[in-house]
Amino acid sequence: EDYHEHCAQCSEVNWGLTDGGRFYCRTCHNVTERTREFVNSAVTLNTRIQTISKGLRKQEKNDEGWEWYVCEGFQFVLTKQAEALEVLGVCPQMKDEILCNFWRRYLQKSQQAYCNRPAGESIKVLSGCESSTDMDSEPERPSLLHLLPLSESDGDPLTDCSFGSSTGKVSESTSVCSGSVDGSLHFRKNQKDKLRMSMPMTLSFCYMALLWLRESMTLSDLLRFVVEGHIPYLNVFQCFPEKMKLYGLDLKIFCVESWPVYEEVHDKMLHLAAFLELPRFPDITDSCFLHPDMLCMKYLMEANLPDELHNWTCRVVKKIHIGEADFLTFVPENKSTRKVKYDVLAAAVIVVVLKLLFLLDDNYEWLLSDFAEERNKNNKEDGPYFEFKKWYKVIKNSLDMEQRKMDEERAKCLWRCEKPLFYSAKKKSKALKRRQIVVNLQHQFGKLSGSRQSAEKPNPSSFQLNWSEENTEGSCFHGHSLKGILQEKCGLLTAMNPDYWLCTVKLCTEKFCGHLAHYRDLDFPASYHFVLRLFSFLLRIQPSYIHEEVCAIEHKLFNKKLYKKPKYSTGQRK
């Protein structure tokens, strides 16, 4: 009654008082910075006490939390993933300088934030579970978007042009109950839209930042750390603030029930970089870890293959020019060039070298192995020759054991979160009681079945299979020699076998196929399939992806022989 100034928003004089002591307009719900002054006559006369609001958050009447947008939820996920990558040894500037700028540019390009709000349009949106009477008690809270650095030219971070463009569309799309303001609107977007934000796309953001920094972590390493639990992905919404309630369509957006797929994450990264109009990425030179020579050395060690094979992988890389910076460097705007999958490329080079030396036709490699075994028995003074048969047995036993462990861990994976989801204070006790019953039943059944409690997750490592040269069982082949399969010719060491079989004579050129070659294990030798299976386990991808890259390398390596035009005499022409 004592405050008669006109509202700056609607020019009305119809003021109410919030719980924090600030005046708000009952007509347009505009909250001012002006606070109420009152006199307390119970203490001392002429002593005036002023109540100052400090921006305390008010609770909803039904304790349903504050308003939040889907992009804020994904930003929280990206923050947690970036922090986990820093713990794993990634450059500290990734989070605040690289990933932050990529995310802010995505919000601006998709007109979700950092854009100018259309004049006269409001972004106020009620979720489907809120009533119109709750507008007077809207909770105040800091936006997660304010965590990002912002320049004056970036506009209002809380402005969502897609929401402000049509109030009717928003109210219609938010008719489905959800915790976020725009959950149903986000979910109703085109399901096939590759730029729609999703949980796999958060990993595309992370990989794009890693690639920009030329970090030593490949995409296969990133996805493996996700599966092992070192990078938040499964049930990451448990880390959301208490007042960011998830229910309804929010669970379909942030809950995942499958592990990320290599091809999907890589494909989304390509489309994302093109959408953001990013410039040419920093050059991948021979001193970078992502260079084929460096990655081949890593995978040769992990596959327990002789060190001498690295000289051959380097020769293949140099021969077909796949070690040059122009070939390896990612250029988003250049759609004509084939985008490099660095880990798959290195594994394919090793497979091609093994085919060059051992043929892998289920015959020649065993003959060479018998010769090396006989030589090692008769001559124990020099270093041992590499025996393919012995290597096969050692790797197969280890691979089968590791594959069994991985399958068991995936079978034990609990896709549902341990933290119960409740959407109001009334449902909290009921949800906690249900969760406690589930935990007790799992504990009792575990005792009956004799299954052990799941051990702590192992420490992160770049190597999944470790082989020590000090092993007395002779299971390490790093120092073994290739002399039994090489011969010197014109000053160079060449393979004794002059033959080579191609995986495919002609690459697939179908526009809608998307693959250069196709793979069925029954159509190829068992040795070749075993080598593909080994590297597909190390990279956690399908063998067909490595096979496709092998075909591409072979056609570059034997390009002159494959596409050599036959010479016809004049009389032979028809």
XYZ file of C-alpha atoms in Angstrom:
574
model
C 0.000 0.000 0.000
C 2.921 2.359 0.619
C 4.553 1.683 -2.789
C 2.909 3.638 -5.624
C 5.510 3.610 -8.398
C 4.484 2.374 -11.834
C 5.762 -0.980 -13.024
C 8.593 -0.631 -15.561
C 7.219 -3.598 -17.501
C 3.474 -2.896 -17.819
C 3.075 0.604 -16.183
C 0.490 -0.771 -13.722
C 0.398 -0.065 -9.970
C -0.547 -3.434 -8.529
C 2.191 -4.615 -6.227
C 2.554 -7.725 -4.110
C 5.286 -8.860 -1.727
C 7.464 -11.969 -2.144
C 8.642 -14.121 0.746
C 12.058 -12.522 0.371
C 10.646 -9.056 0.948
C 10.820 -7.799 -2.638
C 7.963 -6.153 -4.540
C 6.500 -7.910 -7.577
C 3.837 -6.800 -10.029
C 0.666 -8.896 -9.804
C -0.184 -8.000 -13.385
C 2.986 -9.042 -15.249
C 4.864 -10.782 -12.379
C 7.879 -8.512 -12.754
C 10.084 -8.648 -9.628
C 11.889 -5.431 -8.669
C 15.007 -4.879 -6.603
C 13.033 -2.618 -4.225
C 12.481 -4.140 -0.771
C 9.904 -3.315 1.860
C 10.802 -1.153 4.839
C 8.780 -1.627 8.048
C 8.847 -0.289 11.567
C 9.058 -2.653 14.528
C 7.439 -0.879 17.504
C 8.090 -3.781 19.860
C 11.752 -2.916 20.330
C 12.772 0.726 20.370
C 10.842 3.692 19.119
C 12.099 5.454 16.016
C 14.286 2.435 15.166
C 13.668 1.272 11.639
C 14.659 -2.231 10.493
C 15.132 -2.868 6.797
C 14.757 -6.388 5.366
C 17.132 -6.932 2.442
C 16.552 -9.812 0.069
C 19.698 -11.795 -0.713
C 18.245 -13.770 -3.565
C 17.263 -16.774 -1.448
C 15.710 -19.500 -3.519
C 12.054 -20.099 -2.742
C 10.636 -23.565 -2.685
C 7.802 -24.692 -4.861
C 4.595 -25.441 -2.989
C 4.778 -29.031 -4.132
C 8.616 -29.220 -3.939
C 8.974 -30.030 -7.629
C 12.223 -28.083 -7.992
C 13.163 -25.204 -10.200
C 12.697 -24.619 -13.896
C 15.538 -25.869 -16.069
C 16.121 -26.444 -19.755
C 17.426 -29.540 -21.508
C 20.533 -27.721 -22.732
C 21.398 -26.945 -19.100
C 21.246 -30.636 -18.301
C 23.578 -31.494 -21.168
C 25.926 -28.715 -20.123
C 26.123 -30.279 -16.678
C 26.959 -33.647 -18.283
C 29.689 -32.079 -20.440
C 31.166 -30.395 -17.379
C 31.392 -33.683 -15.497
C 32.906 -35.466 -18.511
C 35.516 -32.733 -19.004
C 36.488 -32.905 -15.332
C 36.878 -36.684 -15.602
C 39.097 -36.292 -18.676
C 41.298 -33.855 -16.766
C 41.705 -36.479 -14.037
C 42.799 -38.937 -16.753
C 45.594 -36.560 -17.781
C 44.033 -34.463 -20.543
C 45.254 -30.877 -20.904
C 43.492 -28.630 -18.335
C 42.610 -26.024 -20.965
C 40.245 -28.491 -22.663
C 37.309 -27.691 -20.388
C 37.419 -23.902 -20.128
C 38.951 -22.948 -23.471
C 38.134 -25.627 -26.052
C 35.024 -27.530 -24.992
C 33.419 -24.403 -23.564
C 33.762 -22.515 -26.848
C 32.466 -25.483 -28.869
C 29.410 -25.755 -26.615
C 28.699 -22.038 -26.607
C 28.979 -21.946 -30.383
C 26.553 -24.875 -30.649
C 24.000 -23.115 -28.430
C 24.317 -19.955 -30.500
C 24.147 -21.691 -33.899
C 21.122 -23.737 -32.808
C 19.549 -20.562 -31.337
C 19.134 -22.043 -27.890
C 21.231 -19.388 -26.120
C 23.641 -16.492 -26.712
C 21.289 -14.923 -29.236
C 19.156 -11.791 -29.184
C 15.607 -12.299 -27.954
C 12.917 -11.085 -30.386
C 11.368 -7.847 -29.077
C 8.061 -8.222 -27.230
C 8.268 -12.014 -26.945
C 8.599 -13.882 -23.673
C 10.545 -17.009 -22.918
C 8.407 -17.839 -19.906
C 7.249 -21.441 -20.354
C 5.407 -23.683 -17.919
C 6.017 -27.399 -17.903
C 3.066 -29.692 -18.297
C 2.956 -30.561 -14.580
C 2.831 -26.940 -13.392
C -0.370 -25.028 -12.884
C -0.928 -21.410 -13.803
C -1.345 -20.535 -10.126
C 2.282 -21.441 -9.450
C 3.602 -18.441 -11.349
C 3.573 -16.320 -8.224
C 5.878 -18.747 -6.478
C 8.431 -19.355 -9.208
C 11.731 -20.484 -7.644
C 14.788 -18.357 -8.194
C 18.078 -20.066 -8.959
C 21.311 -19.346 -10.844
C 21.402 -20.612 -14.423
C 24.069 -23.132 -15.346
C 24.627 -21.166 -18.518
C 26.123 -18.359 -16.451
C 29.084 -20.637 -15.725
C 30.365 -19.983 -19.230
C 32.445 -16.881 -20.026
C 30.386 -14.387 -21.956
C 31.286 -11.345 -23.990
C 29.008 -8.392 -24.648
C 28.385 -9.457 -28.225
C 27.087 -12.890 -27.269
C 23.647 -11.696 -26.213
C 21.487 -12.976 -23.386
C 22.466 -16.530 -22.381
C 18.971 -17.311 -21.104
C 17.255 -16.266 -24.299
C 15.875 -19.161 -26.274
C 14.708 -17.951 -29.656
C 13.074 -21.246 -30.468
C 10.863 -20.866 -27.401
C 10.107 -17.186 -27.861
C 9.063 -17.517 -31.470
C 5.711 -19.105 -30.757
C 4.051 -19.298 -27.376
C 1.263 -21.437 -28.741
C 3.629 -24.075 -30.054
C 5.504 -24.208 -26.753
C 2.419 -24.602 -24.629
C 1.183 -27.327 -26.944
C 4.481 -29.210 -26.914
C 4.864 -29.030 -23.147
C 1.554 -30.704 -22.483
C 3.394 -33.905 -21.602
C 4.632 -34.040 -18.006
C 8.388 -33.522 -17.681
C 10.772 -32.033 -15.189
C 12.489 -29.712 -17.666
C 10.723 -26.786 -19.293
C 11.364 -27.933 -22.858
C 11.668 -31.703 -22.421
C 8.751 -32.584 -24.674
C 9.746 -29.956 -27.229
C 13.259 -31.406 -27.417
C 11.949 -34.948 -27.657
C 9.495 -34.085 -30.435
C 12.261 -32.829 -32.701
C 13.160 -34.986 -35.667
C 14.506 -38.252 -34.283
C 16.856 -38.575 -37.271
C 18.329 -35.107 -36.768
C 22.042 -35.741 -36.274
C 22.482 -32.340 -34.625
C 19.849 -32.878 -31.951
C 21.591 -33.019 -28.593
C 21.795 -36.489 -27.067
C 23.993 -38.446 -24.689
C 26.182 -39.932 -27.475
C 26.623 -36.403 -28.791
C 28.245 -35.336 -25.513
C 31.018 -37.813 -26.320
C 31.239 -36.333 -29.825
C 31.893 -32.948 -28.204
C 34.587 -34.471 -25.984
C 36.280 -36.283 -28.864
C 36.218 -33.143 -30.998
C 37.963 -31.241 -28.190
C 40.518 -34.052 -27.782
C 41.200 -34.009 -31.515
C 41.664 -30.237 -31.501
C 44.253 -30.565 -28.733
C 45.864 -33.599 -30.470
C 45.656 -35.551 -27.233
C 46.920 -39.097 -26.981
C 43.423 -40.464 -26.330
C 41.794 -41.989 -29.408
C 38.055 -42.398 -29.870
C 38.257 -46.094 -28.985
C 40.073 -45.188 -25.747
C 37.416 -42.600 -24.929
C 34.569 -45.069 -25.387
C 36.402 -47.763 -23.408
C 36.888 -45.379 -20.477
C 33.165 -44.657 -20.647
C 32.314 -48.358 -20.406
C 34.786 -48.840 -17.541
C 33.133 -46.002 -15.627
C 36.030 -43.547 -15.654
C 34.038 -40.990 -17.676
C 30.450 -40.180 -16.572
C 27.846 -41.452 -19.013
C 25.593 -44.111 -17.513
C 23.126 -42.569 -15.022
C 25.122 -39.344 -14.995
C 21.925 -37.448 -14.135
C 22.362 -38.718 -10.566
C 24.910 -35.918 -10.183
C 22.370 -33.257 -11.136
C 21.523 -30.684 -8.441
C 18.730 -31.721 -6.076
C 16.269 -29.212 -7.535
C 16.749 -30.362 -11.151
C 13.975 -32.941 -11.148
C 13.895 -35.563 -13.908
C 10.737 -37.362 -14.866
C 8.609 -38.078 -17.874
C 10.369 -37.409 -21.155
C 13.526 -36.229 -19.368
C 14.328 -39.843 -18.552
C 14.209 -40.765 -22.254
C 16.647 -37.941 -22.994
C 19.238 -38.475 -20.250
C 18.826 -42.180 -19.409
C 20.859 -44.560 -21.585
C 20.328 -48.290 -21.886
C 23.163 -49.094 -24.290
C 26.835 -48.278 -24.572
C 27.971 -45.703 -27.140
C 28.815 -47.007 -30.603
C 32.041 -45.960 -32.338
C 30.454 -45.188 -35.718
C 27.619 -43.153 -34.210
C 29.879 -40.967 -32.063
C 32.337 -40.417 -34.927
C 29.587 -39.613 -37.420
C 27.966 -37.111 -35.049
C 31.341 -35.458 -34.512
C 31.766 -34.925 -38.270
C 28.313 -33.373 -38.646
C 28.812 -31.283 -35.517
C 32.126 -29.818 -36.696
C 30.603 -28.931 -40.072
C 27.554 -27.357 -38.391
C 29.757 -25.206 -36.152
C 31.786 -24.149 -39.223
C 35.044 -24.875 -37.451
C 38.303 -24.098 -39.251
C 41.016 -26.606 -40.114
C 42.140 -28.471 -37.011
C 45.799 -28.356 -35.885
C 48.052 -30.468 -38.108
C 48.703 -34.111 -37.223
C 52.461 -34.455 -37.729
C 54.795 -37.405 -37.198
C 55.470 -36.206 -33.642
C 51.791 -36.452 -32.663
C 50.451 -39.534 -30.936
C 47.639 -39.844 -33.499
C 50.149 -40.371 -36.322
C 49.983 -43.927 -37.745
C 53.635 -44.623 -36.903
C 53.018 -43.846 -33.231
C 49.739 -45.746 -32.998
C 51.170 -48.760 -34.846
C 53.914 -48.982 -32.244
C 51.320 -48.958 -29.455
C 49.098 -51.621 -31.038
C 52.086 -53.850 -31.917
C 53.055 -53.837 -28.258
C 49.514 -54.544 -27.124
C 49.043 -57.326 -29.694
C 52.304 -58.939 -28.509
C 53.881 -58.836 -31.968
C 57.627 -58.534 -32.763
C 59.150 -55.058 -32.605
C 60.664 -55.527 -36.067
C 57.188 -55.250 -37.589
C 57.234 -51.538 -36.840
C 59.766 -50.964 -39.625
C 57.324 -52.587 -42.037
C 54.344 -50.555 -40.875
C 56.388 -47.379 -41.358
C 57.288 -48.489 -44.893
C 53.621 -49.071 -45.759
C 52.607 -45.708 -44.288
C 55.291 -43.939 -46.306
C 54.527 -45.896 -49.482
C 50.841 -44.908 -49.662
C 51.314 -41.383 -48.194
C 48.916 -41.795 -45.266
C 51.388 -40.258 -42.841
C 51.274 -36.786 -44.393
C 49.691 -33.918 -42.496
C 47.274 -33.042 -45.303
C 45.842 -36.555 -45.198
C 45.630 -36.860 -41.407
C 44.472 -33.367 -40.453
C 40.725 -32.919 -39.976
C 39.148 -30.218 -42.172
C 35.398 -29.973 -41.386
C 34.489 -27.860 -44.410
C 36.134 -30.284 -46.866
C 33.413 -32.887 -47.449
C 35.123 -34.502 -50.431
C 37.984 -36.048 -48.468
C 37.504 -39.238 -46.470
C 37.703 -38.550 -42.746
C 40.425 -40.494 -40.928
C 39.733 -42.845 -38.033
C 43.218 -42.835 -36.576
C 43.019 -45.944 -34.410
C 41.263 -48.005 -37.104
C 43.807 -46.861 -39.693
C 46.765 -47.972 -37.564
C 45.200 -51.368 -36.854
C 44.509 -51.877 -40.575
C 48.130 -51.083 -41.455
C 49.295 -53.829 -39.068
C 46.858 -56.309 -40.632
C 48.169 -55.485 -44.123
C 51.768 -56.002 -42.962
C 50.861 -59.383 -41.452
C 49.299 -60.377 -44.765
C 52.422 -59.242 -46.634
C 54.718 -61.353 -44.462
C 52.572 -64.307 -43.389
C 49.885 -64.276 -46.101
C 47.223 -65.368 -43.548
C 45.666 -67.922 -45.888
C 45.451 -70.753 -43.287
C 48.423 -72.477 -44.893
C 51.556 -70.399 -45.442
C 51.697 -68.938 -41.910
C 51.656 -72.458 -40.410
C 54.497 -73.600 -42.701
C 56.591 -70.656 -41.590
C 55.734 -71.422 -37.975
C 56.885 -75.038 -38.311
C 60.191 -73.860 -39.812
C 60.724 -71.325 -36.990
C 59.866 -73.940 -34.351
C 62.393 -76.399 -35.767
C 65.062 -73.716 -35.957
C 64.434 -72.586 -32.341
C 64.878 -76.163 -31.101
C 68.227 -76.611 -32.840
C 69.646 -73.127 -32.205
C 69.161 -71.646 -28.748
C 72.162 -69.304 -28.773
C 70.720 -66.565 -30.984
C 67.414 -64.823 -30.453
C 64.289 -66.881 -31.136
C 62.476 -66.719 -34.440
C 58.854 -65.617 -34.333
C 56.445 -68.569 -34.302
C 52.996 -67.642 -35.559
C 51.432 -70.841 -34.150
C 52.751 -70.224 -30.635
C 51.705 -66.570 -30.792
C 48.232 -67.641 -31.909
C 47.789 -69.962 -28.924
C 49.011 -67.387 -26.377
C 46.858 -64.578 -27.774
C 43.781 -66.782 -28.160
C 43.870 -67.894 -24.525
C 44.336 -64.351 -23.290
C 41.741 -62.951 -25.694
C 39.116 -65.526 -24.738
C 39.668 -64.838 -21.054
C 39.445 -61.052 -21.457
C 36.389 -61.378 -23.691
C 34.700 -63.540 -21.068
C 35.438 -60.974 -18.361
C 34.053 -58.169 -20.493
C 30.865 -60.112 -21.277
C 30.331 -60.854 -17.576
C 30.816 -57.206 -16.624
C 28.340 -56.101 -19.258
C 25.829 -58.711 -18.104
C 26.126 -57.446 -14.511
C 25.697 -53.817 -15.559
C 22.763 -52.162 -13.777
C 21.179 -49.793 -16.252
C 18.874 -48.381 -13.601
C 20.438 -45.841 -11.296
C 21.194 -46.657 -7.674
C 19.800 -43.320 -6.561
C 15.988 -43.513 -6.523
C 14.120 -40.881 -8.493
C 11.371 -39.060 -6.640
C 9.524 -35.980 -7.790
C 8.105 -34.548 -4.586
C 8.647 -34.743 -0.851
C 5.524 -36.915 -0.511
C 6.986 -39.602 -2.793
C 10.506 -39.491 -1.310
C 9.919 -41.941 1.550
C 8.070 -44.379 -0.723
C 10.853 -44.325 -3.333
C 13.579 -44.820 -0.713
C 11.678 -47.729 0.806
C 11.301 -49.442 -2.571
C 14.979 -48.967 -3.310
C 15.955 -50.457 0.041
C 13.818 -53.537 -0.678
C 15.555 -53.996 -4.038
C 19.017 -53.709 -2.447
C 18.120 -56.252 0.237
C 16.783 -58.731 -2.331
C 19.905 -58.356 -4.481
C 22.094 -58.962 -1.433
C 20.149 -62.089 -0.431
C 20.114 -63.571 -3.932
C 23.823 -62.834 -4.205
C 24.503 -64.921 -1.108
C 22.367 -67.790 -2.402
C 24.038 -67.837 -5.813
C 27.518 -67.460 -4.333
C 28.359 -64.490 -6.562
C 30.912 -62.092 -5.217
C 30.447 -58.417 -4.789
C 31.642 -56.445 -7.780
C 35.184 -55.263 -7.207
C 36.286 -51.685 -7.567
C 36.803 -50.505 -11.107
C 40.399 -50.943 -12.297
C 42.717 -48.027 -12.699
C 42.548 -46.499 -16.198
C 45.266 -47.665 -18.571
C 46.067 -47.123 -22.242
C 46.825 -50.846 -22.576
C 44.285 -53.620 -22.114
C 46.766 -56.463 -22.650
C 50.181 -56.187 -21.001
C 53.120 -58.368 -21.967
C 56.421 -58.368 -20.100
C 59.704 -59.484 -21.662
C 60.767 -60.748 -18.213
C 58.019 -63.382 -18.323
C 59.615 -66.797 -17.823
C 56.766 -68.596 -19.615
C 57.947 -67.245 -22.969
C 54.617 -65.595 -23.748
C 56.156 -62.258 -24.796
C 57.115 -62.024 -28.485
C 58.365 -58.428 -28.657
C 62.018 -59.383 -29.037
C 61.518 -62.254 -31.473
C 63.188 -62.080 -34.871
C 61.631 -62.140 -38.361
C 64.745 -63.553 -40.051
C 63.006 -66.775 -40.908
C 60.513 -65.050 -43.217
C 62.684 -62.283 -44.736
C 65.319 -62.214 -47.434
C 67.691 -59.486 -48.586
C 67.097 -58.219 -52.102
C 68.863 -55.201 -53.613
C 69.956 -54.059 -50.177
C 66.429 -54.242 -48.754
C 64.723 -56.851 -46.635
C 61.741 -58.304 -48.460
C 59.281 -61.070 -47.670
C 60.214 -64.546 -48.874
C 56.653 -65.000 -50.077
C 55.954 -63.047 -53.301
C 52.203 -63.726 -53.251
C 49.406 -61.629 -51.812
C 45.626 -62.035 -51.824
C 43.263 -59.075 -51.870
C 40.263 -58.829 -49.596
C 38.269 -57.381 -52.471
C 39.170 -56.700 -56.078
C 36.835 -53.737 -56.416
C 35.738 -51.268 -53.762
C 32.048 -50.545 -53.361
C 31.046 -47.265 -55.004
C 27.314 -47.335 -54.261
C 26.218 -43.884 -53.137
C 23.745 -45.088 -50.518
C 25.907 -47.937 -49.233
C 28.326 -45.877 -47.145
C 30.956 -48.648 -46.986
C 33.899 -49.427 -49.249
C 33.721 -53.176 -48.602
C 31.610 -55.748 -46.804
C 32.740 -58.492 -44.479
C 31.521 -61.996 -43.656
C 33.855 -64.136 -41.573
C 32.901 -67.306 -43.474
C 34.238 -65.821 -46.719
C 37.780 -65.313 -45.408
C 40.552 -67.475 -43.884
C 40.359 -68.219 -40.159
C 43.774 -66.633 -39.501
C 42.676 -63.381 -41.079
C 39.459 -63.426 -39.065
C 41.416 -64.076 -35.852
C 43.671 -61.063 -36.422
C 40.618 -58.882 -37.123
C 38.960 -60.208 -33.983
C 42.038 -59.320 -31.908
C 42.108 -55.686 -33.046
C 38.322 -55.352 -32.928
C 38.551 -56.325 -29.234
C 41.332 -53.819 -28.591
C 39.381 -51.025 -30.303
C 35.939 -52.230 -29.159
C 34.529 -52.034 -32.697
C 33.122 -54.462 -35.243
C 35.665 -56.416 -37.369
C 33.967 -55.089 -40.509
C 35.252 -51.565 -39.775
C 38.868 -52.754 -39.737
C 38.273 -54.931 -42.803
C 36.953 -51.928 -44.725
C 40.074 -49.921 -43.876
C 42.290 -52.867 -44.867
C 40.626 -52.937 -48.301
C 41.202 -49.206 -48.737
C 44.916 -49.533 -47.834
C 45.366 -52.496 -50.178
C 43.933 -50.584 -53.105
C 46.305 -47.720 -52.412
C 49.253 -50.070 -52.028
C 48.571 -52.058 -55.218
C 46.930 -49.269 -57.166
C 49.237 -49.519 -60.199
C 48.764 -53.274 -60.525
C 45.014 -53.173 -59.979
C 44.205 -50.383 -62.392
C 46.932 -50.934 -64.968
C 45.431 -50.571 -68.438
C 46.073 -53.554 -70.727
C 48.226 -52.847 -73.742
C 46.543 -53.713 -77.016
C 48.186 -53.701 -80.406
C 46.490 -51.978 -83.295
C 45.431 -55.273 -84.797
C 43.844 -56.516 -81.566
C 41.499 -53.577 -81.156
C 37.901 -54.156 -82.086
